[in-house]
Amino acid sequence: MKKWFAALALSCAFVLPAGAQEDPVRIALLHGLSGSPLEAYSKQTQTGFEMGLEYATDGTMEVKGRKIEIIRKDTQFKPDVARALLAEAYGDDDALIAVGDTSSGVAMALLPVAAEYERILVVEPAVADGLTGADSNRYVFKTSRNSSMDMQAQALALQPDENLYVATLAQDYAFGRDGVAAFKAALEGTGANLVAEEYVPQQTTDFTATIERLTAALRDQPGRKVIMIYVAGIDAMTPLASANLDRFDIELSTGGNILPALVSYKQVPGMEGAIYYYYELPENPVNDWLVEEHMKRFNSPPDFFTAGGMASAMAIVKALETAEDWDTETLISTMEGMSFDTPKGEMTFRPEDHQALQSMYHFKIAVEDGVEWAVPELVREITASEMDIPVGRNNQE
């Protein structure tokens, strides 16, 4: 009898699924979860990432028979901490792929670590153009939009011509500096006039002197006058909207933001700009699922960075499903030029610099009864083909 049971056990072992005895595929998720107003962005990204893995694997959380294991690490929004944690993820935890960071400044610090360990880093949700620029490398792929997409879409929403005079307000770090540089590039050849650039500390709360300088630069200009705001994690809208700038015929314009930040946009009904994501704008099955499931689970709609987290997860699963094997070189060749579904529709990794090309949305702010935030109503979708996004690093060199 003992011999019979032993034989039975041995025969059962041979019919187990091939992946059942393999180690899980480990994906490191690095985001700041403490010490910054950007923490909300990180939490949304994590939620979207987890839901994206669920959707892309039909709820199994497996790829090719191997379980997906998420290794979560808090970078504390500190570049040195982030570098150490990514090295730990690749070296000690044997993460096949890493995703991060929320801050563009912190994400820049991760780029050389990916090259050192020769492992894939998917940048999400950091935005700065430099993340796929000269200081980047072939191991970096970026699912988040970049500063040039933000600003080319913003320029298209403003419909620039020689009658437009613009002053910019941004934060003094990679996100803000790259954003304004991209905005200036987007205005080139349109005839529009950029008359002032103001940069404030990353977590500033006092805009008094800044508003005075912006007003002085614009008030006597002869045409349409606009302050273009490009900030993250701070409220610049309220002090600007409260400054009675309409007495000088000065308008405000900015990109989209998370739902809590959109509350302040109720002060500027009719304002136009460009947004990366608002849950009512895209029409596709992925977004339908995300909105429905997020409402069920959290009693609220998915937010700005939830969509980005989901996009990064869907890109990774598509790459792992498609690649013949999971060594780094095969993954790179698989992902270059790869198209994948997201809540925003299809994205494609540009082979030259690994930036995911994607649509943006021209919006006009409406205030609706019963909605606690301002609603970015769709004017039109701005497709990737309408935007001339500069190529950063040439990965073919």
mmCIF file of C-alpha atoms in Angstrom:
data_model
loop_
_atom_site.group_PDB
_atom_site.id
_atom_site.type_symbol
_atom_site.label_atom_id
_atom_site.label_comp_id
_atom_site.label_asym_id
_atom_site.label_seq_id
_atom_site.Cartn_x
_atom_site.Cartn_y
_atom_site.Cartn_z
ATOM 1 C CA MET A 1 0.000 0.000 0.000
ATOM 2 C CA LYS A 2 2.801 2.463 0.865
ATOM 3 C CA LYS A 3 4.432 1.763 -2.483
ATOM 4 C CA TRP A 4 1.088 2.447 -4.227
ATOM 5 C CA PHE A 5 0.669 5.838 -2.519
ATOM 6 C CA ALA A 6 4.268 6.748 -3.350
ATOM 7 C CA ALA A 7 3.710 5.871 -6.992
ATOM 8 C CA LEU A 8 0.480 7.874 -7.042
ATOM 9 C CA ALA A 9 2.200 10.919 -5.550
ATOM 10 C CA LEU A 10 5.011 10.663 -8.073
ATOM 11 C CA SER A 11 2.574 10.420 -10.996
ATOM 12 C CA CYS A 12 0.643 13.475 -9.746
ATOM 13 C CA ALA A 13 3.862 15.492 -9.574
ATOM 14 C CA PHE A 14 4.408 14.957 -13.275
ATOM 15 C CA VAL A 15 0.987 16.397 -14.248
ATOM 16 C CA LEU A 16 1.344 19.672 -12.333
ATOM 17 C CA PRO A 17 1.288 22.797 -14.555
ATOM 18 C CA ALA A 18 4.737 23.662 -15.828
ATOM 19 C CA GLY A 19 4.842 27.007 -13.998
ATOM 20 C CA ALA A 20 3.540 25.695 -10.692
ATOM 21 C CA GLN A 21 6.983 24.849 -9.371
ATOM 22 C CA GLU A 22 8.650 28.011 -10.681
ATOM 23 C CA ASP A 23 9.420 31.063 -8.608
ATOM 24 C CA PRO A 24 7.050 34.025 -8.953
ATOM 25 C CA VAL A 25 7.929 36.878 -11.290
ATOM 26 C CA ARG A 26 8.813 39.793 -9.042
ATOM 27 C CA ILE A 27 7.958 43.389 -9.941
ATOM 28 C CA ALA A 28 9.179 46.186 -7.695
ATOM 29 C CA LEU A 29 6.905 49.200 -7.205
ATOM 30 C CA LEU A 30 8.887 52.182 -5.934
ATOM 31 C CA HIS A 31 6.980 55.293 -4.918
ATOM 32 C CA GLY A 32 7.161 57.931 -2.243
ATOM 33 C CA LEU A 33 4.521 57.170 0.368
ATOM 34 C CA SER A 34 5.605 59.579 3.068
ATOM 35 C CA GLY A 35 6.840 63.103 3.408
ATOM 36 C CA SER A 36 5.306 64.939 0.443
ATOM 37 C CA PRO A 37 2.038 66.302 -0.955
ATOM 38 C CA LEU A 38 2.664 63.947 -3.890
ATOM 39 C CA GLU A 39 1.820 60.961 -1.659
ATOM 40 C CA ALA A 40 -1.734 60.938 -3.039
ATOM 41 C CA TYR A 41 -0.327 60.462 -6.536
ATOM 42 C CA SER A 42 1.664 57.428 -5.369
ATOM 43 C CA LYS A 43 -1.345 55.800 -3.726
ATOM 44 C CA GLN A 44 -3.434 56.241 -6.853
ATOM 45 C CA THR A 45 -0.646 54.782 -8.978
ATOM 46 C CA GLN A 46 -0.395 51.742 -6.711
ATOM 47 C CA THR A 47 -4.154 51.153 -6.852
ATOM 48 C CA GLY A 48 -4.157 51.455 -10.622
ATOM 49 C CA PHE A 49 -1.132 49.184 -10.949
ATOM 50 C CA GLU A 50 -2.757 46.428 -8.908
ATOM 51 C CA MET A 51 -6.038 46.737 -10.795
ATOM 52 C CA GLY A 52 -4.135 46.750 -14.078
ATOM 53 C CA LEU A 53 -2.410 43.472 -13.260
ATOM 54 C CA GLU A 54 -5.774 42.007 -12.329
ATOM 55 C CA TYR A 55 -7.397 43.135 -15.573
ATOM 56 C CA ALA A 56 -4.503 42.120 -17.820
ATOM 57 C CA THR A 57 -4.272 38.615 -16.304
ATOM 58 C CA ASP A 58 -8.045 37.998 -16.179
ATOM 59 C CA GLY A 59 -7.880 37.929 -12.401
ATOM 60 C CA THR A 60 -5.271 35.158 -12.142
ATOM 61 C CA MET A 61 -2.326 37.430 -11.248
ATOM 62 C CA GLU A 62 -0.204 35.018 -13.288
ATOM 63 C CA VAL A 63 1.774 35.290 -16.510
ATOM 64 C CA LYS A 64 2.720 32.074 -18.314
ATOM 65 C CA GLY A 65 1.899 30.071 -15.230
ATOM 66 C CA ARG A 66 4.042 32.155 -12.867
ATOM 67 C CA LYS A 67 2.518 34.175 -10.074
ATOM 68 C CA ILE A 68 3.171 37.910 -10.048
ATOM 69 C CA GLU A 69 4.649 39.166 -6.794
ATOM 70 C CA ILE A 70 4.654 42.923 -6.156
ATOM 71 C CA ILE A 71 7.519 44.229 -4.012
ATOM 72 C CA ARG A 72 6.487 47.618 -2.614
ATOM 73 C CA LYS A 73 9.121 50.106 -1.486
ATOM 74 C CA ASP A 74 8.719 53.625 -0.068
ATOM 75 C CA THR A 75 11.298 56.001 -1.543
ATOM 76 C CA GLN A 76 10.227 58.770 0.866
ATOM 77 C CA PHE A 77 10.664 61.160 -2.086
ATOM 78 C CA LYS A 78 14.433 61.093 -1.479
ATOM 79 C CA PRO A 79 16.753 60.377 -4.431
ATOM 80 C CA ASP A 80 19.418 58.631 -2.332
ATOM 81 C CA VAL A 81 16.823 56.397 -0.649
ATOM 82 C CA ALA A 82 15.279 55.595 -4.026
ATOM 83 C CA ARG A 83 18.632 54.592 -5.530
ATOM 84 C CA ALA A 84 19.373 52.256 -2.623
ATOM 85 C CA LEU A 85 15.912 50.680 -2.759
ATOM 86 C CA LEU A 86 16.076 50.060 -6.494
ATOM 87 C CA ALA A 87 19.492 48.428 -6.126
ATOM 88 C CA GLU A 88 18.023 46.304 -3.351
ATOM 89 C CA ALA A 89 15.047 45.368 -5.523
ATOM 90 C CA TYR A 90 17.211 44.266 -8.450
ATOM 91 C CA GLY A 91 20.070 42.774 -6.452
ATOM 92 C CA ASP A 92 18.558 41.236 -3.317
ATOM 93 C CA ASP A 93 14.903 40.769 -4.257
ATOM 94 C CA ASP A 94 15.657 39.661 -7.834
ATOM 95 C CA ALA A 95 12.984 41.927 -9.306
ATOM 96 C CA LEU A 96 12.682 41.358 -13.046
ATOM 97 C CA ILE A 97 11.166 44.800 -13.645
ATOM 98 C CA ALA A 98 10.753 47.913 -11.495
ATOM 99 C CA VAL A 99 8.192 50.725 -11.709
ATOM 100 C CA GLY A 100 8.570 54.257 -10.331
ATOM 101 C CA ASP A 101 8.833 57.016 -9.201
ATOM 102 C CA THR A 102 6.214 59.688 -8.534
ATOM 103 C CA SER A 103 8.626 62.624 -8.400
ATOM 104 C CA SER A 104 10.547 63.472 -11.575
ATOM 105 C CA GLY A 105 13.564 64.462 -9.497
ATOM 106 C CA VAL A 106 13.578 61.112 -7.694
ATOM 107 C CA ALA A 107 12.918 59.165 -10.889
ATOM 108 C CA MET A 108 15.968 60.759 -12.506
ATOM 109 C CA ALA A 109 18.079 59.207 -9.745
ATOM 110 C CA LEU A 110 16.796 55.729 -10.664
ATOM 111 C CA LEU A 111 17.942 55.769 -14.278
ATOM 112 C CA PRO A 112 21.625 54.848 -13.753
ATOM 113 C CA VAL A 113 20.662 52.048 -11.353
ATOM 114 C CA ALA A 114 18.625 50.358 -14.085
ATOM 115 C CA ALA A 115 21.657 50.568 -16.384
ATOM 116 C CA GLU A 116 24.001 49.239 -13.707
ATOM 117 C CA TYR A 117 21.855 46.159 -13.090
ATOM 118 C CA GLU A 118 20.755 45.844 -16.739
ATOM 119 C CA ARG A 119 17.107 45.486 -15.734
ATOM 120 C CA ILE A 120 13.959 47.163 -17.066
ATOM 121 C CA LEU A 121 12.671 50.276 -15.315
ATOM 122 C CA VAL A 122 9.180 51.483 -16.254
ATOM 123 C CA VAL A 123 8.793 55.149 -15.341
ATOM 124 C CA GLU A 124 5.323 55.938 -13.978
ATOM 125 C CA PRO A 125 3.971 58.506 -13.142
ATOM 126 C CA ALA A 126 6.902 61.001 -13.272
ATOM 127 C CA VAL A 127 6.615 63.377 -16.219
ATOM 128 C CA ALA A 128 9.839 65.290 -16.999
ATOM 129 C CA ASP A 129 11.122 65.030 -20.575
ATOM 130 C CA GLY A 130 14.603 64.343 -19.212
ATOM 131 C CA LEU A 131 13.518 60.883 -18.069
ATOM 132 C CA THR A 132 13.847 59.710 -21.662
ATOM 133 C CA GLY A 133 16.501 62.299 -22.524
ATOM 134 C CA ALA A 134 20.265 62.441 -22.702
ATOM 135 C CA ASP A 135 20.738 61.112 -19.161
ATOM 136 C CA SER A 136 18.437 58.143 -19.693
ATOM 137 C CA ASN A 137 19.366 54.722 -21.079
ATOM 138 C CA ARG A 138 18.010 51.809 -23.078
ATOM 139 C CA TYR A 139 16.667 49.989 -20.003
ATOM 140 C CA VAL A 140 14.131 52.742 -19.296
ATOM 141 C CA PHE A 141 10.572 52.697 -20.677
ATOM 142 C CA LYS A 142 8.047 55.388 -19.837
ATOM 143 C CA THR A 143 4.276 54.867 -19.755
ATOM 144 C CA SER A 144 3.509 58.250 -18.193
ATOM 145 C CA ARG A 145 2.987 61.227 -20.440
ATOM 146 C CA ASN A 146 5.874 63.680 -20.663
ATOM 147 C CA SER A 147 6.249 67.442 -20.342
ATOM 148 C CA SER A 148 6.148 67.922 -24.107
ATOM 149 C CA MET A 149 2.786 66.151 -24.331
ATOM 150 C CA ASP A 150 1.425 68.292 -21.514
ATOM 151 C CA MET A 151 2.628 71.470 -23.128
ATOM 152 C CA GLN A 152 1.915 70.793 -26.769
ATOM 153 C CA ALA A 153 -1.616 69.864 -25.803
ATOM 154 C CA GLN A 154 -1.816 72.938 -23.571
ATOM 155 C CA ALA A 155 -0.643 75.147 -26.436
ATOM 156 C CA LEU A 156 -3.200 73.625 -28.794
ATOM 157 C CA ALA A 157 -5.920 74.286 -26.212
ATOM 158 C CA LEU A 158 -4.856 77.950 -26.006
ATOM 159 C CA GLN A 159 -4.893 78.307 -29.812
ATOM 160 C CA PRO A 160 -1.794 80.520 -29.840
ATOM 161 C CA ASP A 161 -1.199 83.350 -32.301
ATOM 162 C CA GLU A 162 0.542 86.746 -32.310
ATOM 163 C CA ASN A 163 -2.245 88.140 -30.133
ATOM 164 C CA LEU A 164 -1.404 85.808 -27.208
ATOM 165 C CA TYR A 165 0.818 86.941 -24.316
ATOM 166 C CA VAL A 166 1.676 84.300 -21.714
ATOM 167 C CA ALA A 167 3.484 84.246 -18.372
ATOM 168 C CA THR A 168 4.272 80.883 -16.749
ATOM 169 C CA LEU A 169 4.229 79.734 -13.139
ATOM 170 C CA ALA A 170 6.007 76.475 -12.313
ATOM 171 C CA GLN A 171 7.901 74.746 -9.526
ATOM 172 C CA ASP A 172 11.670 74.946 -9.366
ATOM 173 C CA TYR A 173 12.635 71.322 -10.060
ATOM 174 C CA ALA A 174 12.777 68.925 -12.985
ATOM 175 C CA PHE A 175 9.008 68.725 -13.491
ATOM 176 C CA GLY A 176 8.513 72.489 -13.610
ATOM 177 C CA ARG A 177 11.669 73.403 -15.528
ATOM 178 C CA ASP A 178 11.151 70.725 -18.191
ATOM 179 C CA GLY A 179 7.490 71.713 -18.464
ATOM 180 C CA VAL A 180 8.188 75.366 -19.175
ATOM 181 C CA ALA A 181 10.952 74.465 -21.628
ATOM 182 C CA ALA A 182 8.473 72.221 -23.446
ATOM 183 C CA PHE A 183 5.829 74.958 -23.422
ATOM 184 C CA LYS A 184 8.261 77.444 -24.970
ATOM 185 C CA ALA A 185 9.085 74.894 -27.662
ATOM 186 C CA ALA A 186 5.367 74.331 -28.307
ATOM 187 C CA LEU A 187 4.831 78.071 -28.862
ATOM 188 C CA GLU A 188 7.676 78.399 -31.363
ATOM 189 C CA GLY A 189 6.441 79.493 -34.765
ATOM 190 C CA THR A 190 2.941 80.367 -33.528
ATOM 191 C CA GLY A 191 3.617 84.070 -33.027
ATOM 192 C CA ALA A 192 2.639 83.860 -29.355
ATOM 193 C CA ASN A 193 4.686 85.853 -26.846
ATOM 194 C CA LEU A 194 6.129 84.400 -23.625
ATOM 195 C CA VAL A 195 6.751 87.460 -21.444
ATOM 196 C CA ALA A 196 7.754 85.995 -18.058
ATOM 197 C CA GLU A 197 8.758 82.777 -16.294
ATOM 198 C CA GLU A 198 8.262 82.414 -12.554
ATOM 199 C CA TYR A 199 9.559 79.448 -10.541
ATOM 200 C CA VAL A 200 8.563 78.793 -6.934
ATOM 201 C CA PRO A 201 9.887 76.295 -4.362
ATOM 202 C CA GLN A 202 8.421 72.833 -4.751
ATOM 203 C CA GLN A 203 6.200 73.062 -1.660
ATOM 204 C CA THR A 204 5.566 76.803 -1.491
ATOM 205 C CA THR A 205 2.388 78.282 -0.021
ATOM 206 C CA ASP A 206 3.119 82.008 -0.419
ATOM 207 C CA PHE A 207 2.491 83.333 -3.929
ATOM 208 C CA THR A 208 2.182 87.028 -3.093
ATOM 209 C CA ALA A 209 5.377 88.335 -4.687
ATOM 210 C CA THR A 210 5.095 85.875 -7.571
ATOM 211 C CA ILE A 211 1.597 87.087 -8.455
ATOM 212 C CA GLU A 212 2.781 90.681 -8.346
ATOM 213 C CA ARG A 213 5.559 89.944 -10.836
ATOM 214 C CA LEU A 214 3.265 87.959 -13.125
ATOM 215 C CA THR A 215 0.706 90.756 -13.090
ATOM 216 C CA ALA A 216 3.335 93.394 -13.841
ATOM 217 C CA ALA A 217 4.581 91.386 -16.816
ATOM 218 C CA LEU A 218 1.109 91.009 -18.340
ATOM 219 C CA ARG A 219 -1.114 93.908 -17.332
ATOM 220 C CA ASP A 220 -0.046 96.339 -20.088
ATOM 221 C CA GLN A 221 0.263 93.832 -22.913
ATOM 222 C CA PRO A 222 -1.930 94.681 -25.926
ATOM 223 C CA GLY A 223 -3.524 91.298 -26.631
ATOM 224 C CA ARG A 224 -4.957 88.252 -24.884
ATOM 225 C CA LYS A 225 -3.180 87.745 -21.545
ATOM 226 C CA VAL A 226 -2.827 84.343 -19.860
ATOM 227 C CA ILE A 227 -1.009 82.940 -16.836
ATOM 228 C CA MET A 228 -0.187 79.301 -17.543
ATOM 229 C CA ILE A 229 0.145 77.284 -14.308
ATOM 230 C CA TYR A 230 2.212 74.080 -14.207
ATOM 231 C CA VAL A 231 2.505 72.763 -10.657
ATOM 232 C CA ALA A 232 2.034 69.465 -8.823
ATOM 233 C CA GLY A 233 1.036 68.804 -5.222
ATOM 234 C CA ILE A 234 0.364 72.459 -4.326
ATOM 235 C CA ASP A 235 -2.595 74.804 -4.833
ATOM 236 C CA ALA A 236 -1.611 77.747 -6.999
ATOM 237 C CA MET A 237 -5.103 78.124 -8.449
ATOM 238 C CA THR A 238 -6.746 79.543 -5.313
ATOM 239 C CA PRO A 239 -4.322 82.427 -4.709
ATOM 240 C CA LEU A 240 -4.320 83.316 -8.416
ATOM 241 C CA ALA A 241 -8.102 83.100 -8.727
ATOM 242 C CA SER A 242 -8.411 85.275 -5.617
ATOM 243 C CA ALA A 243 -6.097 87.984 -6.957
ATOM 244 C CA ASN A 244 -8.816 89.708 -8.997
ATOM 245 C CA LEU A 245 -6.746 89.401 -12.165
ATOM 246 C CA ASP A 246 -9.778 89.859 -14.390
ATOM 247 C CA ARG A 247 -9.523 93.600 -13.729
ATOM 248 C CA PHE A 248 -6.492 93.451 -16.017
ATOM 249 C CA ASP A 249 -8.214 90.981 -18.396
ATOM 250 C CA ILE A 250 -5.716 88.298 -17.337
ATOM 251 C CA GLU A 251 -6.924 84.719 -17.770
ATOM 252 C CA LEU A 252 -5.705 81.538 -16.109
ATOM 253 C CA SER A 253 -4.973 78.251 -17.813
ATOM 254 C CA THR A 254 -3.556 74.989 -16.532
ATOM 255 C CA GLY A 255 -3.547 71.267 -17.125
ATOM 256 C CA GLY A 256 -5.711 68.716 -15.367
ATOM 257 C CA ASN A 257 -5.145 67.283 -11.930
ATOM 258 C CA ILE A 258 -6.462 64.833 -9.355
ATOM 259 C CA LEU A 259 -10.072 65.193 -8.198
ATOM 260 C CA PRO A 260 -9.277 66.944 -4.879
ATOM 261 C CA ALA A 261 -7.254 69.542 -6.786
ATOM 262 C CA LEU A 262 -10.076 70.029 -9.282
ATOM 263 C CA VAL A 263 -12.181 71.469 -6.453
ATOM 264 C CA SER A 264 -10.201 74.700 -6.734
ATOM 265 C CA TYR A 265 -10.981 74.839 -10.479
ATOM 266 C CA LYS A 266 -14.602 75.671 -9.596
ATOM 267 C CA GLN A 267 -13.324 79.216 -9.163
ATOM 268 C CA VAL A 268 -12.599 79.457 -12.915
ATOM 269 C CA PRO A 269 -15.623 78.135 -14.861
ATOM 270 C CA GLY A 270 -14.987 78.217 -18.590
ATOM 271 C CA MET A 271 -11.216 77.895 -18.218
ATOM 272 C CA GLU A 272 -9.639 75.767 -20.949
ATOM 273 C CA GLY A 273 -6.574 73.573 -20.857
ATOM 274 C CA ALA A 274 -5.332 70.063 -21.564
ATOM 275 C CA ILE A 275 -5.597 67.001 -19.330
ATOM 276 C CA TYR A 276 -3.972 63.575 -19.248
ATOM 277 C CA TYR A 277 -7.013 61.717 -17.882
ATOM 278 C CA TYR A 278 -10.445 62.309 -16.430
ATOM 279 C CA TYR A 279 -12.575 59.245 -15.935
ATOM 280 C CA GLU A 280 -15.486 60.427 -18.106
ATOM 281 C CA LEU A 281 -13.382 61.310 -21.168
ATOM 282 C CA PRO A 282 -12.018 58.049 -22.705
ATOM 283 C CA GLU A 283 -14.467 55.633 -24.301
ATOM 284 C CA ASN A 284 -13.066 52.098 -24.404
ATOM 285 C CA PRO A 285 -13.628 48.742 -22.637
ATOM 286 C CA VAL A 286 -10.580 49.088 -20.363
ATOM 287 C CA ASN A 287 -11.739 52.420 -18.986
ATOM 288 C CA ASP A 288 -15.305 51.127 -18.640
ATOM 289 C CA TRP A 289 -14.021 48.270 -16.467
ATOM 290 C CA LEU A 290 -11.777 50.555 -14.424
ATOM 291 C CA VAL A 291 -14.548 53.059 -13.684
ATOM 292 C CA GLU A 292 -17.095 50.366 -12.798
ATOM 293 C CA GLU A 293 -14.741 48.349 -10.588
ATOM 294 C CA HIS A 294 -13.259 51.403 -8.865
ATOM 295 C CA MET A 295 -16.746 52.649 -8.002
ATOM 296 C CA LYS A 296 -17.654 49.222 -6.604
ATOM 297 C CA ARG A 297 -14.513 48.904 -4.493
ATOM 298 C CA PHE A 298 -13.897 52.463 -3.332
ATOM 299 C CA ASN A 299 -17.209 54.265 -3.878
ATOM 300 C CA SER A 300 -15.398 56.862 -5.973
ATOM 301 C CA PRO A 301 -14.248 57.137 -9.585
ATOM 302 C CA PRO A 302 -10.671 56.369 -10.615
ATOM 303 C CA ASP A 303 -8.430 59.398 -10.566
ATOM 304 C CA PHE A 304 -5.677 60.932 -12.677
ATOM 305 C CA PHE A 305 -2.843 58.630 -11.601
ATOM 306 C CA THR A 306 -4.969 55.511 -11.199
ATOM 307 C CA ALA A 307 -5.144 55.364 -14.986
ATOM 308 C CA GLY A 308 -1.373 55.702 -15.260
ATOM 309 C CA GLY A 309 -0.719 52.915 -12.799
ATOM 310 C CA MET A 310 -3.044 50.661 -14.755
ATOM 311 C CA ALA A 311 -1.313 51.559 -18.020
ATOM 312 C CA SER A 312 2.104 50.579 -16.661
ATOM 313 C CA ALA A 313 0.785 47.230 -15.422
ATOM 314 C CA MET A 314 -0.864 46.445 -18.745
ATOM 315 C CA ALA A 315 2.347 47.280 -20.606
ATOM 316 C CA ILE A 316 4.357 44.933 -18.405
ATOM 317 C CA VAL A 317 1.912 42.044 -18.743
ATOM 318 C CA LYS A 318 1.773 42.511 -22.521
ATOM 319 C CA ALA A 319 5.579 42.406 -22.674
ATOM 320 C CA LEU A 320 5.835 39.300 -20.488
ATOM 321 C CA GLU A 321 3.135 37.506 -22.455
ATOM 322 C CA THR A 322 4.684 38.412 -25.809
ATOM 323 C CA ALA A 323 8.404 37.917 -25.176
ATOM 324 C CA GLU A 324 9.860 34.513 -26.033
ATOM 325 C CA ASP A 325 11.860 34.620 -22.820
ATOM 326 C CA TRP A 326 12.389 37.120 -20.032
ATOM 327 C CA ASP A 327 16.034 38.035 -20.313
ATOM 328 C CA THR A 328 16.539 41.773 -20.507
ATOM 329 C CA GLU A 329 17.581 41.967 -24.151
ATOM 330 C CA THR A 330 14.549 40.006 -25.290
ATOM 331 C CA LEU A 331 12.262 42.215 -23.205
ATOM 332 C CA ILE A 332 13.806 45.369 -24.681
ATOM 333 C CA SER A 333 13.362 44.143 -28.254
ATOM 334 C CA THR A 334 9.794 43.093 -27.437
ATOM 335 C CA MET A 335 8.832 46.416 -25.862
ATOM 336 C CA GLU A 336 10.379 48.695 -28.480
ATOM 337 C CA GLY A 337 7.505 49.645 -30.776
ATOM 338 C CA MET A 338 5.036 47.589 -28.713
ATOM 339 C CA SER A 339 1.420 48.803 -28.576
ATOM 340 C CA PHE A 340 -0.751 48.029 -25.556
ATOM 341 C CA ASP A 341 -4.220 48.826 -24.258
ATOM 342 C CA THR A 342 -4.785 51.278 -21.391
ATOM 343 C CA PRO A 343 -7.707 53.188 -19.863
ATOM 344 C CA LYS A 344 -6.805 56.014 -22.266
ATOM 345 C CA GLY A 345 -6.848 53.769 -25.289
ATOM 346 C CA GLU A 346 -3.856 52.351 -27.125
ATOM 347 C CA MET A 347 -0.336 53.516 -26.314
ATOM 348 C CA THR A 348 2.867 52.671 -28.187
ATOM 349 C CA PHE A 349 6.454 52.688 -26.935
ATOM 350 C CA ARG A 350 8.452 54.756 -29.423
ATOM 351 C CA PRO A 351 11.528 52.671 -30.346
ATOM 352 C CA GLU A 352 13.904 55.637 -30.371
ATOM 353 C CA ASP A 353 13.503 56.710 -26.733
ATOM 354 C CA HIS A 354 10.910 54.328 -25.194
ATOM 355 C CA GLN A 355 8.368 57.083 -24.498
ATOM 356 C CA ALA A 356 4.781 55.816 -24.684
ATOM 357 C CA LEU A 357 2.937 57.924 -27.260
ATOM 358 C CA GLN A 358 -0.655 58.636 -26.249
ATOM 359 C CA SER A 359 -3.617 60.984 -26.534
ATOM 360 C CA MET A 360 -4.366 64.052 -24.417
ATOM 361 C CA TYR A 361 -7.695 65.829 -23.928
ATOM 362 C CA HIS A 362 -8.626 69.486 -24.511
ATOM 363 C CA PHE A 363 -11.117 70.429 -21.782
ATOM 364 C CA LYS A 364 -13.320 73.302 -20.677
ATOM 365 C CA ILE A 365 -14.189 73.624 -16.989
ATOM 366 C CA ALA A 366 -17.833 73.303 -15.991
ATOM 367 C CA VAL A 367 -19.420 73.511 -12.539
ATOM 368 C CA GLU A 368 -22.187 70.950 -12.041
ATOM 369 C CA ASP A 369 -24.689 70.678 -9.203
ATOM 370 C CA GLY A 370 -23.963 67.730 -6.936
ATOM 371 C CA VAL A 371 -20.356 67.333 -8.099
ATOM 372 C CA GLU A 372 -17.843 68.513 -5.512
ATOM 373 C CA TRP A 373 -15.067 69.150 -8.023
ATOM 374 C CA ALA A 374 -15.002 71.090 -11.294
ATOM 375 C CA VAL A 375 -15.722 68.937 -14.328
ATOM 376 C CA PRO A 376 -13.285 69.004 -17.284
ATOM 377 C CA GLU A 377 -15.749 68.705 -20.159
ATOM 378 C CA LEU A 378 -14.291 67.315 -23.360
ATOM 379 C CA VAL A 379 -13.677 69.783 -26.159
ATOM 380 C CA ARG A 380 -11.758 67.231 -28.217
ATOM 381 C CA GLU A 381 -9.224 64.417 -28.024
ATOM 382 C CA ILE A 382 -5.721 65.466 -29.075
ATOM 383 C CA THR A 383 -4.137 62.405 -30.645
ATOM 384 C CA ALA A 384 -0.461 61.514 -30.478
ATOM 385 C CA SER A 385 -0.107 62.158 -34.204
ATOM 386 C CA GLU A 386 -1.085 65.822 -33.687
ATOM 387 C CA MET A 387 1.783 66.422 -31.274
ATOM 388 C CA ASP A 388 5.384 66.710 -32.434
ATOM 389 C CA ILE A 389 6.999 65.146 -29.362
ATOM 390 C CA PRO A 390 10.798 65.554 -29.472
ATOM 391 C CA VAL A 391 12.803 62.353 -29.344
ATOM 392 C CA GLY A 392 14.931 62.210 -26.210
ATOM 393 C CA ARG A 393 17.728 59.685 -26.084
ATOM 394 C CA ASN A 394 18.299 57.816 -29.357
ATOM 395 C CA ASN A 395 18.369 54.186 -28.258
ATOM 396 C CA GLN A 396 19.540 53.099 -31.669
ATOM 397 C CA GLU A 397 22.926 54.787 -31.239
#
